[in-house]
Amino acid sequence: PWCREHCYARRLERFRVNCRLAYLRNLTLSHDPDHLVEKVLGSLPEDAQHMRIHVGGDYYSIEYCECWLRICEARPATRFWSYTRSWNLQELLPSLERLRALPNVELFGSTDTDMSLPPEGWRVAFIEDDPRATGLVCPHQQGLLPSCLACGYCLHPRQGNVVFKVH
C-alpha cells in the first residue's frame, strides 16, 4: 500500500508516456533471460565503472535475479547498486543473497514504516519518516550534491544505511 501511494516511478509512468513505454519494453525484454543478459552486456561498456540496477521496478522472479547475477559476474570491474523491497519475498531471498554477496554489488533492502527490517547484515534504504531510520541522509536529495555518483556513498562496499526523502 505504501508503494502504491508514493512510488515516484509510477508517477513518471502516468505523466510521461515515453517512460511508461520504456519500462514496458524493459519488462518484456526481461521475460527472455538469455536475451536480457545479452542485451545488457552488449550495451554496458566493458569499462563502465558504475551501474544502478533499476530506476523503477524490482526483482520479481528467481530467473530475473539470476539474470542480474550473471550480468554482475560478467562485469567484475563495474560497481552495481540497487534498492529492493523483494527481500521480503521468501522465494526470492536466496537469489538476492547470492547477488548481494558479489564483491561488486551493493544491494539495499528498501523498507517503509509498514514493513519489517531486512535480514541481519543487509544495508537498509529507509524513508525519512521511519522512526527506525539510521544512516546517511541522501545528500543528492537534499540538493547538496548533483548526483549519486558525486556522492558515491551507496556504492561503497558495505558502508551503511541510507535515508531517503519521500519523493
XYZ file of C-alpha atoms in Angstrom:
167
model
C 0.000 0.000 0.000
C 2.798 2.445 0.822
C 4.438 1.937 -2.590
C 1.190 2.412 -4.492
C 0.788 5.795 -2.811
C 4.394 7.042 -3.012
C 6.153 5.343 -5.947
C 7.925 8.022 -7.986
C 8.424 5.689 -10.973
C 4.696 5.115 -11.116
C 4.121 8.878 -11.246
C 6.635 9.103 -14.109
C 4.726 6.389 -15.971
C 1.470 8.308 -15.620
C 2.807 11.661 -16.786
C 5.492 10.631 -19.269
C 4.350 8.197 -21.912
C 7.936 7.538 -23.043
C 8.874 6.368 -19.531
C 5.905 4.014 -19.413
C 6.825 2.612 -22.831
C 10.485 2.184 -21.838
C 9.562 0.420 -18.607
C 7.159 -1.856 -20.505
C 9.825 -2.613 -23.127
C 12.332 -3.477 -20.402
C 9.843 -5.678 -18.569
C 9.027 -7.532 -21.788
C 12.740 -7.988 -22.501
C 13.241 -9.404 -19.006
C 10.901 -12.305 -19.781
C 13.603 -13.765 -22.065
C 16.524 -14.246 -19.634
C 19.240 -15.054 -22.172
C 18.248 -12.145 -24.386
C 18.165 -9.790 -21.379
C 21.676 -10.779 -20.305
C 22.952 -10.456 -23.872
C 21.267 -7.057 -24.359
C 22.518 -5.575 -21.073
C 26.066 -6.858 -21.550
C 26.027 -5.663 -25.164
C 25.024 -2.144 -24.158
C 27.109 -1.871 -20.977
C 30.648 -0.789 -21.857
C 33.331 -3.188 -20.649
C 34.962 -0.297 -18.790
C 31.769 1.001 -17.151
C 32.602 1.980 -13.600
C 29.091 2.090 -12.123
C 25.575 0.933 -12.904
C 22.393 1.284 -10.928
C 20.096 -1.685 -11.382
C 16.519 -0.382 -11.635
C 15.396 3.184 -11.519
C 11.867 1.901 -11.125
C 10.755 -1.678 -10.687
C 12.196 -4.518 -8.685
C 13.350 -8.122 -8.737
C 10.233 -10.156 -9.450
C 11.359 -13.751 -10.009
C 14.226 -16.123 -9.336
C 15.021 -16.183 -13.062
C 15.217 -12.401 -13.184
C 17.512 -12.301 -10.128
C 19.717 -14.893 -11.807
C 19.989 -12.682 -14.916
C 21.443 -9.900 -12.797
C 23.760 -12.339 -11.079
C 25.113 -13.369 -14.499
C 25.451 -9.739 -15.615
C 27.261 -8.649 -12.446
C 29.585 -11.655 -12.574
C 30.411 -10.873 -16.214
C 31.453 -7.302 -15.305
C 33.545 -7.673 -12.119
C 35.158 -4.240 -12.581
C 31.761 -2.490 -12.631
C 30.176 -1.487 -9.299
C 26.454 -2.221 -9.328
C 23.965 -0.932 -6.807
C 20.286 -1.489 -6.304
C 17.441 -0.999 -3.872
C 14.882 -3.761 -3.432
C 11.745 -4.460 -1.495
C 11.792 -8.028 -2.800
C 13.968 -9.192 0.104
C 10.579 -9.563 1.777
C 9.596 -12.407 -0.589
C 10.936 -15.647 0.866
C 11.162 -17.365 -2.534
C 13.474 -14.591 -3.832
C 15.630 -14.113 -0.758
C 18.197 -16.862 -1.554
C 18.807 -15.440 -5.049
C 19.049 -11.905 -3.691
C 21.509 -13.096 -1.036
C 23.701 -14.575 -3.801
C 23.548 -11.305 -5.727
C 24.270 -9.283 -2.585
C 27.295 -11.460 -1.810
C 29.091 -10.493 -5.022
C 32.025 -8.151 -4.267
C 30.932 -5.639 -6.925
C 27.282 -5.368 -5.817
C 25.684 -3.162 -3.165
C 22.123 -4.286 -2.565
C 19.955 -2.316 -0.139
C 16.830 -3.683 1.471
C 14.248 -0.932 0.984
C 11.645 -0.622 3.662
C 8.868 1.630 4.863
C 7.061 2.022 8.153
C 4.679 -0.861 7.329
C 7.493 -3.376 6.755
C 9.878 -5.250 8.976
C 13.603 -4.715 8.561
C 15.628 -6.765 6.067
C 17.687 -9.708 7.329
C 20.710 -9.089 9.527
C 23.708 -7.840 7.554
C 21.739 -6.038 4.856
C 22.222 -2.354 4.195
C 18.873 -0.627 4.552
C 17.286 2.137 2.483
C 14.934 3.884 4.888
C 12.273 6.511 4.288
C 12.831 9.665 6.338
C 9.653 9.335 8.399
C 10.560 5.833 9.623
C 11.430 6.090 13.340
C 13.922 3.216 12.862
C 15.866 5.158 10.215
C 19.619 5.287 10.690
C 22.322 6.174 8.218
C 23.305 8.939 5.865
C 20.509 11.218 4.723
C 20.878 11.275 0.934
C 22.916 14.393 0.051
C 21.700 14.338 -3.558
C 18.067 14.556 -2.487
C 18.948 17.436 -0.182
C 20.427 19.335 -3.123
C 23.933 19.171 -1.641
C 25.390 17.119 -4.497
C 24.469 16.952 -8.191
C 24.148 13.152 -8.454
C 24.501 9.779 -6.800
C 27.897 9.361 -8.432
C 29.120 12.654 -6.971
C 28.314 11.264 -3.525
C 29.245 7.619 -4.011
C 28.059 6.559 -0.552
C 25.704 3.843 -1.800
C 28.492 2.462 -3.998
C 30.988 1.979 -1.171
C 31.251 -1.646 -0.084
C 29.135 -2.430 2.952
C 29.304 1.196 4.155
C 25.981 1.708 5.949
C 22.337 2.592 5.618
C 20.823 5.470 3.672
C 17.771 7.598 4.398
C 15.662 8.965 1.525
C 13.011 11.655 1.430
C 9.646 10.547 0.141
C 9.705 11.731 -3.460
